[in-house]
Coordinates of C-alpha atoms and ligand atoms in Angstrom, one line a residue:
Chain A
X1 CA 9.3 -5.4 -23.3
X2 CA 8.6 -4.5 -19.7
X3 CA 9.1 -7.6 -18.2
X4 CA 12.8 -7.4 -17.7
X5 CA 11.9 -4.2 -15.6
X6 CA 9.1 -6.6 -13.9
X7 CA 11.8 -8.9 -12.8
X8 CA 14.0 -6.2 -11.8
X9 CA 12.0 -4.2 -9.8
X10 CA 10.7 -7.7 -7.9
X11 CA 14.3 -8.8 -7.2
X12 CA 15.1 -5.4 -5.7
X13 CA 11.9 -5.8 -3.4
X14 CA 13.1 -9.5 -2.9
X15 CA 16.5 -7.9 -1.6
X16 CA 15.0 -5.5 0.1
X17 CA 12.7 -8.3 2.1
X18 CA 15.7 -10.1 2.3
X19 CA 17.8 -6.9 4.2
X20 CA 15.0 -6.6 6.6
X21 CA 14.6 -10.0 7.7
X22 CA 18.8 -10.5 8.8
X23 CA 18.3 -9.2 11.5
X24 CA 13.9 -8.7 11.2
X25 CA 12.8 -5.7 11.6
X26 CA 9.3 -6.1 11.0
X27 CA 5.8 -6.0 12.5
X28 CA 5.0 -8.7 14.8
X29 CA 1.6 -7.5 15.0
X30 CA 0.7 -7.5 11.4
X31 CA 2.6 -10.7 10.6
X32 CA 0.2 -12.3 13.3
X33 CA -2.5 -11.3 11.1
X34 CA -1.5 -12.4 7.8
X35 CA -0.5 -15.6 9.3
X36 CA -4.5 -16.0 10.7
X37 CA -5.4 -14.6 7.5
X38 CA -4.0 -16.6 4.9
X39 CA -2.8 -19.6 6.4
X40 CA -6.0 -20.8 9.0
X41 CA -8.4 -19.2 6.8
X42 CA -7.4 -20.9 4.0
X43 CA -7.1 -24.3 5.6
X44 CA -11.0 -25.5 3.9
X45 CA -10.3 -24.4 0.2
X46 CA -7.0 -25.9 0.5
X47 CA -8.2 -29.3 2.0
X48 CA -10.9 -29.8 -0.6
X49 CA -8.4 -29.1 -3.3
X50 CA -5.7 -31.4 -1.9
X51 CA -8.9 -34.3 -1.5
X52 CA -9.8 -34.2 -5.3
X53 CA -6.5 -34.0 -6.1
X54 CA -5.8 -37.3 -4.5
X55 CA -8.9 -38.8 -6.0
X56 CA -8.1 -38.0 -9.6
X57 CA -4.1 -38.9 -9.1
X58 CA -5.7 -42.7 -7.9
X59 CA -7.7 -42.7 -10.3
X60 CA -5.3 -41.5 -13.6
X61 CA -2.6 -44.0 -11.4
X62 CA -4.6 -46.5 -11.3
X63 CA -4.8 -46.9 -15.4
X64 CA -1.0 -47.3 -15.3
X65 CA -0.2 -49.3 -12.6
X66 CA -3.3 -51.7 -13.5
X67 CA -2.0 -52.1 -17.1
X68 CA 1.4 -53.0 -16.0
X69 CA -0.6 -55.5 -13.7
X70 CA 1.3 -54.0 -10.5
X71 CA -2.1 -52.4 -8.6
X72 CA 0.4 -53.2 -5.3
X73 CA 2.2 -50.0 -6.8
X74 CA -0.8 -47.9 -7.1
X75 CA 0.0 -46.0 -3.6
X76 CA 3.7 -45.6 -4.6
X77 CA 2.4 -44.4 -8.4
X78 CA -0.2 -41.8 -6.9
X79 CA 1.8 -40.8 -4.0
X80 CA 5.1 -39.9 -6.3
X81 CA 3.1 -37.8 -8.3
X82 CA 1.3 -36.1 -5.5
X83 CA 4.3 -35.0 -2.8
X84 CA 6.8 -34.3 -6.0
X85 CA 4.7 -32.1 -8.3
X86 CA 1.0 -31.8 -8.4
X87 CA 0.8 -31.2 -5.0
X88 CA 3.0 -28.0 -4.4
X89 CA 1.9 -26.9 -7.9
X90 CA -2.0 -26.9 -8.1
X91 CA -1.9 -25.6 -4.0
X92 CA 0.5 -23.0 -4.8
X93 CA -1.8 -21.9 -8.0
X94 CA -4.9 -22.2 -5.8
X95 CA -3.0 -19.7 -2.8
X96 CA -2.0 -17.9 -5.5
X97 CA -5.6 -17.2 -6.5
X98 CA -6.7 -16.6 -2.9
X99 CA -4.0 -15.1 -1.3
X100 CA -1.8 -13.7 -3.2
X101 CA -4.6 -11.6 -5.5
X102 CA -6.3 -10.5 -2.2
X103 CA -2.6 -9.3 -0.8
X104 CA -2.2 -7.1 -4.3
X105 CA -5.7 -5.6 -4.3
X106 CA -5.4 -4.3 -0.4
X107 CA -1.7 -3.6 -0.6
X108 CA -3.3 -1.5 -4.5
X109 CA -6.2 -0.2 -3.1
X110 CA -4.1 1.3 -0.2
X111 CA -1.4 2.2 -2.4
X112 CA -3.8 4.5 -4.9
X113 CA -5.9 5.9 -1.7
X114 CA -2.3 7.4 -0.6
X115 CA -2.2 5.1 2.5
X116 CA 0.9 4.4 2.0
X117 CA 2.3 7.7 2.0
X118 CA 0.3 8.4 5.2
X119 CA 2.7 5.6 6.9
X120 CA 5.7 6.9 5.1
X121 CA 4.7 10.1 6.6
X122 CA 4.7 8.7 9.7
X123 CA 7.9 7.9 9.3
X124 CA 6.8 3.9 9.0
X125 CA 9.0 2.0 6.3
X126 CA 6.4 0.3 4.2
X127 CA 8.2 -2.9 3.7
X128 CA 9.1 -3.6 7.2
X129 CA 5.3 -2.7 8.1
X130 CA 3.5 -4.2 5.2
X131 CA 5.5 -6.4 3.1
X132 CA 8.2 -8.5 5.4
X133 CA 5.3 -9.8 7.3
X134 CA 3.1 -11.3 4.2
X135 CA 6.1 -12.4 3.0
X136 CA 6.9 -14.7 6.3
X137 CA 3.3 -15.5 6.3
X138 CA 3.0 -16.4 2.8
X139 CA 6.0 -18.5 2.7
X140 CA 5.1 -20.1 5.9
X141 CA 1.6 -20.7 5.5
X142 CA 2.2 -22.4 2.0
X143 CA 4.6 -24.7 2.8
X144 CA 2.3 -25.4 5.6
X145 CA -0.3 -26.0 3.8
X146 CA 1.2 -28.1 1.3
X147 CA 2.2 -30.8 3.6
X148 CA -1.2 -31.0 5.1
X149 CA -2.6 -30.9 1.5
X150 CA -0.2 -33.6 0.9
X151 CA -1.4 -35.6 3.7
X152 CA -4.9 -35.0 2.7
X153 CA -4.4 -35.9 -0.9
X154 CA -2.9 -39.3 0.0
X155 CA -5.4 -40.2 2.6
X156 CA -8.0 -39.5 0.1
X157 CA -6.4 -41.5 -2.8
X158 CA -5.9 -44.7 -0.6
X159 CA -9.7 -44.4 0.7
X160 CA -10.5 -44.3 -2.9
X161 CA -7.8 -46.7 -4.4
X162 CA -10.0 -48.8 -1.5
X163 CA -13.4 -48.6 -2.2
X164 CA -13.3 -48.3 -6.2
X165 CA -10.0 -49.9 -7.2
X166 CA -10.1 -52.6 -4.6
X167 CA -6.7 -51.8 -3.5
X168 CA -6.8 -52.2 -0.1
X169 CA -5.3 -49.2 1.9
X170 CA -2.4 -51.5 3.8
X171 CA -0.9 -52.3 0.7
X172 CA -1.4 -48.4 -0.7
X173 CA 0.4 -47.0 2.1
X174 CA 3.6 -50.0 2.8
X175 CA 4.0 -49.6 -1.3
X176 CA 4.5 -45.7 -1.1
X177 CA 6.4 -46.2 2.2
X178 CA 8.9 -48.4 0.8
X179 CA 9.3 -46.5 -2.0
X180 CA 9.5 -42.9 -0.8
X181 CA 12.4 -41.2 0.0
X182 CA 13.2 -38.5 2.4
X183 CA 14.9 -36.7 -1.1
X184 CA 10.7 -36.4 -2.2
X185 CA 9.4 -34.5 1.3
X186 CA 12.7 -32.4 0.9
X187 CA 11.7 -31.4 -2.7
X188 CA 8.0 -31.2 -1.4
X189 CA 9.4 -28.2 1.2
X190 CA 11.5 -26.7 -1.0
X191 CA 9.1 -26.4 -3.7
X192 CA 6.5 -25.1 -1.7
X193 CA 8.7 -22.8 0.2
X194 CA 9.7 -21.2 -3.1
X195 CA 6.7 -20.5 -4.7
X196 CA 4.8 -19.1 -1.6
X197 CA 7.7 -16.7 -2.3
X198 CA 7.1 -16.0 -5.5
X199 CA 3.5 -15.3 -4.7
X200 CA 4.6 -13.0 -2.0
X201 CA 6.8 -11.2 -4.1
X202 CA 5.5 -10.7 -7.0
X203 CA 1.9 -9.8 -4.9
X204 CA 3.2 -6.9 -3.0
X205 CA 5.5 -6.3 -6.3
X206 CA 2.3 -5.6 -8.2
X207 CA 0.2 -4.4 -5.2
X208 CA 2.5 -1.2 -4.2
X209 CA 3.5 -0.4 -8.0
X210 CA 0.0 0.5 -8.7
X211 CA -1.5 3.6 -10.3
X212 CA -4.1 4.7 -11.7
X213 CA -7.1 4.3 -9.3
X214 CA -9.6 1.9 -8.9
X215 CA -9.1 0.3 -12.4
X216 CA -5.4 0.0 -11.9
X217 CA -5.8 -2.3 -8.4
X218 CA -7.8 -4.7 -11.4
X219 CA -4.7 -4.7 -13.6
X220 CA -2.2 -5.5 -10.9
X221 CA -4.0 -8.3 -9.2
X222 CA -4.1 -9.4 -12.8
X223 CA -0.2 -9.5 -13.3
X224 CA 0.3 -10.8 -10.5
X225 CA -2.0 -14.4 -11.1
X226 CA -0.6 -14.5 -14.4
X227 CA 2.8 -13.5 -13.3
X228 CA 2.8 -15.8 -10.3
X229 CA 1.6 -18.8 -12.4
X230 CA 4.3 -17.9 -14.7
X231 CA 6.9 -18.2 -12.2
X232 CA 5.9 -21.3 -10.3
X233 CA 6.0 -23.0 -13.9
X234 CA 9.3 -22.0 -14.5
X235 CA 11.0 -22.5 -11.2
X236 CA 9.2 -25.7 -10.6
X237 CA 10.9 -26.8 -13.9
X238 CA 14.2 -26.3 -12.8
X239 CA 14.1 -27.1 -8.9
X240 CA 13.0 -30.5 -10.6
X241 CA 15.7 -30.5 -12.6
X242 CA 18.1 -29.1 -10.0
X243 CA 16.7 -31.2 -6.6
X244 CA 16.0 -34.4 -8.5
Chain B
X1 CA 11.6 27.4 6.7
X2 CA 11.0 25.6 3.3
X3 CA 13.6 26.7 0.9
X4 CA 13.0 24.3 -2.8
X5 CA 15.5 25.6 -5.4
X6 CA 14.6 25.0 -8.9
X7 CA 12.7 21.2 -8.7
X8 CA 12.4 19.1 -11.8
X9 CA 10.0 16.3 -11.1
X10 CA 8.9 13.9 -14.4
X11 CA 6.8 10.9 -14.9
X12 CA 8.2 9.5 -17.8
X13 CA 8.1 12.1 -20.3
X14 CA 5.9 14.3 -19.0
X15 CA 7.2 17.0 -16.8
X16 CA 5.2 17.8 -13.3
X17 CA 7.3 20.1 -11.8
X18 CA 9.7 22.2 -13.9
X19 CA 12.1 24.2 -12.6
X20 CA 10.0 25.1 -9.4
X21 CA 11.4 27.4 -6.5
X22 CA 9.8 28.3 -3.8
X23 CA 10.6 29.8 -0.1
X24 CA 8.3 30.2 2.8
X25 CA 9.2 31.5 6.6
X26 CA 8.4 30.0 9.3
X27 CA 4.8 30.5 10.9
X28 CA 3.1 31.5 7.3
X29 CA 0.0 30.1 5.8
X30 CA 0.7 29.9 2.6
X31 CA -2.3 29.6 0.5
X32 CA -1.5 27.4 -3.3
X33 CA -3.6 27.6 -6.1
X34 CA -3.2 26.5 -9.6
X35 CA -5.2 24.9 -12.4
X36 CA -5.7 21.1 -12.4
X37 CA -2.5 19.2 -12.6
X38 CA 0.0 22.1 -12.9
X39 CA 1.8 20.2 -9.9
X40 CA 0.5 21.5 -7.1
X41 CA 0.3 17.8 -5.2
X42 CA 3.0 17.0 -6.4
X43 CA 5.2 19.6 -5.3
X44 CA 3.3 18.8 -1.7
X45 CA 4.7 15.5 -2.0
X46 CA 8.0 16.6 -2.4
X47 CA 7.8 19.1 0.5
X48 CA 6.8 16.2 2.5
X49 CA 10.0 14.3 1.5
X50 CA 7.9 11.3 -0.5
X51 CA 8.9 12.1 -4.0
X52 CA 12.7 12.2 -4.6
X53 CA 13.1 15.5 -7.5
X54 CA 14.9 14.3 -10.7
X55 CA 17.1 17.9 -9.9
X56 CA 17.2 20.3 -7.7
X57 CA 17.4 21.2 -3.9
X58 CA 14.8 20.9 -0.9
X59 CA 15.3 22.0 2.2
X60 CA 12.8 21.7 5.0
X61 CA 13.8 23.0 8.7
X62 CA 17.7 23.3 7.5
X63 CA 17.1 19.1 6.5
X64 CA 18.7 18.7 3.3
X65 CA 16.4 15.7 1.6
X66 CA 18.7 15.0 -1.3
X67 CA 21.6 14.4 0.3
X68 CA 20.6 13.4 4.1
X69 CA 20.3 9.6 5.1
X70 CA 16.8 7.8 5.5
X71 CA 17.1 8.4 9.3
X72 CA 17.4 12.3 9.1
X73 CA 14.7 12.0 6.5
X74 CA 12.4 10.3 9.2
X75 CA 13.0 12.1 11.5
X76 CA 12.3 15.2 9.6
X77 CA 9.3 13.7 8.2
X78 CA 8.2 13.4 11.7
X79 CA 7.3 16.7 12.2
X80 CA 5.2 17.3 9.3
X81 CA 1.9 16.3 9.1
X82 CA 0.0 15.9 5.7
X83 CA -3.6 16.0 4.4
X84 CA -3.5 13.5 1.1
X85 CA -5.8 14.8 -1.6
X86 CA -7.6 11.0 -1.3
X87 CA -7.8 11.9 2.6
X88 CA -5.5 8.2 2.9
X89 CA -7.7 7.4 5.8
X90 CA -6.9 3.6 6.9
X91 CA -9.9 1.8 5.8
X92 CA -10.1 -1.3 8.3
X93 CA -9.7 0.8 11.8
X94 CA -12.0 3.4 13.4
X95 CA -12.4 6.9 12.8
X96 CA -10.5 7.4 16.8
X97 CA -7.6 4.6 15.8
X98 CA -6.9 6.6 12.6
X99 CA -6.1 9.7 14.7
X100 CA -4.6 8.1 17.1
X101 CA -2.4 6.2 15.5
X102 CA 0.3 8.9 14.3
X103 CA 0.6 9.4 18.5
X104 CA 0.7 5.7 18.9
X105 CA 3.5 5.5 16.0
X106 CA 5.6 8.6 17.1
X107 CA 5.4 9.2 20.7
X108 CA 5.6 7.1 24.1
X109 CA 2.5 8.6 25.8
X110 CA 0.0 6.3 27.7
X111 CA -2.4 4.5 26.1
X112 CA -5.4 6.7 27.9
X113 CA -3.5 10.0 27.2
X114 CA -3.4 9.3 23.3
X115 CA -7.3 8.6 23.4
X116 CA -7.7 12.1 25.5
X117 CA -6.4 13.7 23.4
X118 CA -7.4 11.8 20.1
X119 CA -10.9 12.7 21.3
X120 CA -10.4 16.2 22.3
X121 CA -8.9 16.8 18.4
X122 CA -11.8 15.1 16.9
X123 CA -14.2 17.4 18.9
X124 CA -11.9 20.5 17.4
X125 CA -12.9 19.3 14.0
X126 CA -16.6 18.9 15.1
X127 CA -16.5 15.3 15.2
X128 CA -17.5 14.0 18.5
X129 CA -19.7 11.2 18.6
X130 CA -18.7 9.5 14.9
X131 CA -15.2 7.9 16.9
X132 CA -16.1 4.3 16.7
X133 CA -17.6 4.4 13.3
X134 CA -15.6 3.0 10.2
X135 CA -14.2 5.5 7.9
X136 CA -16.6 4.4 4.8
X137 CA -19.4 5.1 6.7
X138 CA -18.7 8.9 6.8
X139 CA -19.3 11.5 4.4
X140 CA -16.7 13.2 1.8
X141 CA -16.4 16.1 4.5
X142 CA -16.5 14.4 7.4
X143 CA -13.4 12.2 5.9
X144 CA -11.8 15.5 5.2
X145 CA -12.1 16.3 8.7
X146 CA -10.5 13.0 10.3
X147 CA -8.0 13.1 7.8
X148 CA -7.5 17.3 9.3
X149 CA -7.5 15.8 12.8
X150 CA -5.0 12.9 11.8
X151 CA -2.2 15.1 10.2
X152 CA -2.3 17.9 12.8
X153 CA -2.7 15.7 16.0
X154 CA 0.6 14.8 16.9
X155 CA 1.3 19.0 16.4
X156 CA 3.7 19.1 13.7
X157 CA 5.8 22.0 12.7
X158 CA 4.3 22.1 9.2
X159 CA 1.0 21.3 8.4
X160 CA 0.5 20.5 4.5
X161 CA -3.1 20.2 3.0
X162 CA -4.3 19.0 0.1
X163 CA -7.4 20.2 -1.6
X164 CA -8.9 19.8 1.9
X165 CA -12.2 21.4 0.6
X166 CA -12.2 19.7 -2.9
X167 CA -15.9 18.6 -3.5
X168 CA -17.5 20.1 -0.4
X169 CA -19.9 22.8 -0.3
X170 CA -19.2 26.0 0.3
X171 CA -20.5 26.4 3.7
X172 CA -18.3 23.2 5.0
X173 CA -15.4 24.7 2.4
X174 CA -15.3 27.7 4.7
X175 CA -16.0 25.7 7.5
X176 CA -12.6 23.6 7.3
X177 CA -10.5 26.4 6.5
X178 CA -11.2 28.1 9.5
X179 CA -10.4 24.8 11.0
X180 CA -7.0 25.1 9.3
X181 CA -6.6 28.5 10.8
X182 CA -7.5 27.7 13.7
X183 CA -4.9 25.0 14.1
X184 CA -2.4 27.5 12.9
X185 CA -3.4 30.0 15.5
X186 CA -3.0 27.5 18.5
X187 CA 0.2 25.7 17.2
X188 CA 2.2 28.2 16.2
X189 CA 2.9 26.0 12.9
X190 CA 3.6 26.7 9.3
X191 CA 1.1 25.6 7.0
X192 CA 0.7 25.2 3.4
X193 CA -2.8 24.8 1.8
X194 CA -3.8 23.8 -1.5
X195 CA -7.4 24.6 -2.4
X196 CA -9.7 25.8 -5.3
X197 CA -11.8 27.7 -2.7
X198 CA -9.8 30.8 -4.1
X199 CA -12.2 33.1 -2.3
X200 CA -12.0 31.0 0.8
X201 CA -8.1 30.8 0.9
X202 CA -7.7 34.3 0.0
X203 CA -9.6 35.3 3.5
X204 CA -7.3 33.0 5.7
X205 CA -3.8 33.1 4.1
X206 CA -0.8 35.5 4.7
X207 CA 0.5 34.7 1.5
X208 CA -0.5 33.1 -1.9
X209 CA 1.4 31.0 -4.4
X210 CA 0.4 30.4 -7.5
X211 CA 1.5 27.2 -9.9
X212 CA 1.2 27.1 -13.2
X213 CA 2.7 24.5 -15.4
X214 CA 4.6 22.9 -13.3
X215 CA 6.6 26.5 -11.6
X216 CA 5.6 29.1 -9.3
X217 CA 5.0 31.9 -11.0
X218 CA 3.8 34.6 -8.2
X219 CA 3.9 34.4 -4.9
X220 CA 3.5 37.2 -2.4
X221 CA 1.3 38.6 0.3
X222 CA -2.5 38.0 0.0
X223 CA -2.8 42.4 -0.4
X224 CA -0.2 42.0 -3.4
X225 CA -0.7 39.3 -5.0
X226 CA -4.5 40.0 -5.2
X227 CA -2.9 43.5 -6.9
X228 CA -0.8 41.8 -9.1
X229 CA -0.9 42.8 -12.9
X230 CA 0.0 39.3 -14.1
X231 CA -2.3 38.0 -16.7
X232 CA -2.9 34.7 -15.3
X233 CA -3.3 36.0 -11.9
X234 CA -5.8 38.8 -12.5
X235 CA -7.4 35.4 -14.8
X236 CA -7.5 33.0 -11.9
X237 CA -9.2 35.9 -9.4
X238 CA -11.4 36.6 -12.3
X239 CA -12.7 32.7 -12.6
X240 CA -13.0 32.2 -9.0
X241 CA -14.8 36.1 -8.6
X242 CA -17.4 35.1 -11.3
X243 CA -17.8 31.6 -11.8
X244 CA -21.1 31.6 -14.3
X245 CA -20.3 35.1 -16.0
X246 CA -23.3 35.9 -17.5
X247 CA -25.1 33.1 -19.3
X248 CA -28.3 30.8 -18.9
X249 CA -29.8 28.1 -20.8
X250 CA -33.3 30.2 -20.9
Ligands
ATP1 N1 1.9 8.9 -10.5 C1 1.9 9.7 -11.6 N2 2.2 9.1 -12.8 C2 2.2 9.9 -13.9 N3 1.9 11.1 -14.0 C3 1.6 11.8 -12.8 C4 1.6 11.1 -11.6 N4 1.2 11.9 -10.6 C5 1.0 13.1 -11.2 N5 1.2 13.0 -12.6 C6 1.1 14.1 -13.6 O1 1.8 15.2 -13.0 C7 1.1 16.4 -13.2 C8 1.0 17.1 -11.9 O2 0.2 16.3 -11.1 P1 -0.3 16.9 -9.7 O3 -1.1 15.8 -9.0 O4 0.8 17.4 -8.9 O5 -1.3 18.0 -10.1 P2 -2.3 18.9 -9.2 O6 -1.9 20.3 -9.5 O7 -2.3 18.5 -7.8 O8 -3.7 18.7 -9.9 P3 -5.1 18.7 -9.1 O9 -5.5 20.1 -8.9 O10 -6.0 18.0 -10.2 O11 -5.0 17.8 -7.9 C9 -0.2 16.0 -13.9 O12 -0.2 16.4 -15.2 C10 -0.3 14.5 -13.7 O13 -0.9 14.0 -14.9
MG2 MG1 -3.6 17.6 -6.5

């Protein structure tokens, strides 16, 4: 029903982000912010994530490669999995969770308080002052993020394919180095790249479309986890399919 | 000079404003009253150039908003200062950074010239001594207030407030009002005020609108108006003369 309008309405934003950014007009001030904000501040939750997800990738790998009697490959089978897919997704999801559901609930709260207005009134364009900047720190900090998260997932999987699967980490890390091609980090980037996006987007989407008072900030940061995860799904799906 | 010539404002299919017109001179305080959700914020918000009208015409200091560019529309915005009906006070900086920020925003002055006078207009609206506390720690008036000092600060040409008295006593009701007159004294400025303190904005205003589903239907001098043989405005004086005609529970 509505979510043709949905999509609509958060291209239109995306094209106005987009307009602002050639050449940017935005706030350096408040970009500095949101870059502190959600990027350094959520370095921890994002390292612990990216840790168990390297444990449980050894560990699942490990089944595999241990079957096919190739445990040499077990840093190539966990690492593939990691920098391709499960990284950039379950960080994203995580950001998505933190970030982006904090970014809707101010940008809500101040849209149903009439902030907003008050800085329209002052003659301040919303986007260029609110939005452009958690866009560029969204988009920034995720991708960011991601390849430490990366780097944290494998070091975490080779200390673990080490001390439980008796994999010892030289042969982890020369397996996934021979095997890994520059074509992976580049899919790593872009992936990540595009869903901090999508979270930025469809956050501020959500945030400055709300109405309805303090109950309607809870029903936008709602559409936009569900909405977000939504996304990153479906464009992960296809920038597989597209990027190899 | 405000000139709006028959507005049309919906939200999907309900109609807020419907065929409104309205003109007021320059240097009037016009006071608005209405019942609940007739459209009297709303038509505010169009004055102010943040609602676009489905129809019709506003013109605000010879600015045309329908057809002029986003620039002209800035610009014209910049010399009107509003009042939100939720105060909009920026939650995360001080009570002085809120009213200094539309000087900080729209002019070039100094750094310790904006504070000067920041603090000087918080002192006019009886607030010295609460500048470094965080708007959530004040009370609904005192919110009111900065939100009074915030819109008239930077000295616009019109001063729009909504329901600047809603849910205050009547003692600090009559209290801002005369703030608001005040402010129109010194400045020179138009002002339009929306307010159920009928009494109150009777005693300050030149001139009184009255909206009523979603159109203005009286508006005059405070003497006429408060003459006037309309039904619903001899109704309205009526409610606010006599709130609790004549019963009790014992
Ligand atoms: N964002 C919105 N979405 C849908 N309907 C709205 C919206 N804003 C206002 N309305 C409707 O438009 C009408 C006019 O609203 P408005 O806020 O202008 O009334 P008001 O006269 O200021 O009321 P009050 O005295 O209670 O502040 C109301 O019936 C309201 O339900
Ligand atoms: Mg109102």
């Amino acid at each position: 029903m509505d979510i043709s309008s949905q999509v609509g309405g958060a291209a239109v934003l995306l094209w106005r982000i987009l307009v602002r950014l050639f050449p940017p007009r935005f706030d350096k001030n408040e970009f500095r912010k949101c870059l502190y904000s959600m990027g350094y501040q959520s370095l921890s939750i994002m390292i612990a994530t990216a840790f168990v997800v390297g444990v449980i990738l050894v560990i699942q790998a490990f089944v595999f490669v241990d079957r096919y009697g190739m445990r040499s490959q077990l840093g190539w089978g966990a690492g593939f999995v990691t920098i391709r897919e499960l990284g950039p997704v379950l960080l994203a999801l995580m950001f998505s969770g933190r970030v982006g559901a904090f970014t809707t609930a101010e940008l809500g709260t101040m849209t149903v308080t009439e902030q907003v207005d008050g800085l329209r009134c002052l003659a301040i364009d919303p986007i260029s002052y609110l939005v452009v900047p958690r866009f560029l720190a969204m988009v920034i900090s995720l991708t960011a993020l991601t390849m430490i998260g990366n780097a944290v997932a494998l070091v975490s999987a080779s200390v673990m394919g080490d001390i439980m699967m008796e994999v010892d980490s030289h042969t982890f890390w020369s397996s996934l180095f021979s095997m890994l091609k520059v074509g992976d980090i580049v899919l790593s980037v872009t992936k990540s790249a595009l869903f901090g996006a999508i979270i930025a987007v469809n956050s501020c989407f959500f945030g400055l479309g709300t109405s309805g008072g303090a109950p309607g900030v809870g029903v936008s940061v709602n559409k936009t986890v569900v909405s977000s995860a939504v996304a990153i799904f479906v464009v992960d799906f296809f920038s597989t399919f597209v990027l190899g | 000079m405000i000139d709006l010539l028959d507005i049309h404002v919906g939200y999907g299919g309900h109609k807020a404003l419907d065929g409104l017109s309205l003109h007021v001179n320059d240097g009037v305080l016009l006071g608005i009253i209405g019942p609940g959700g007739c459209g009297k914020s709303t038509m505010c918000r169009v004055i102010a150039g943040l609602v676009q009208p489905d129809a019709g015409e506003v013109f605000v200091n010879r600015c045309n908003f329908r057809t002029c560019n986003r620039h002209e529309l800035q610009s014209a915005q910049k010399d009107i200062g509003v009042q939100f009906q939720n105060d909009a006070l920026f939650e995360h900086i001080t009570v002085l950074e809120n009213v200094e920020y539309p000087l900080k925003r729209l002019t070039d002055l100094r750094a310790g010239e904006i504070e000067a006078k920041a603090v000087e207009t918080l002192a006019m609206v009886g607030l010295s001594g609460f500048e470094h506390r965080l708007p959530n720690r004040l009370s609904g008036g005192q919110r009111r207030r900065v939100a009074l000092a915030r819109a008239c600060i930077t000295r616009p040409g019109l001063l729009i407030c909504d329901e600047p008295t809603a849910g205050l006593d009547p003692q600090t009701s009559r209290t801002i009002l005369d703030m608001i007159a005040g402010i129109r004294y010194q400045t020179k400025c138009t002002v339009l005020v929306v307010s159920s303190d009928v009494v109150g904005l009777v005693s300050i205003s030149n001139r009184i609108a009255l909206v009523w589903s979603g159109k203005v239907i009286e508006e005059d001098s405070t003497t006429v108006f408060r003459q006037s043989e309309r039904k619903e405005v001899q109704r309205f004086l009526d409610d606010a003369r006599l709130p609790f005609a004549g019963w009790a529970w014992d």
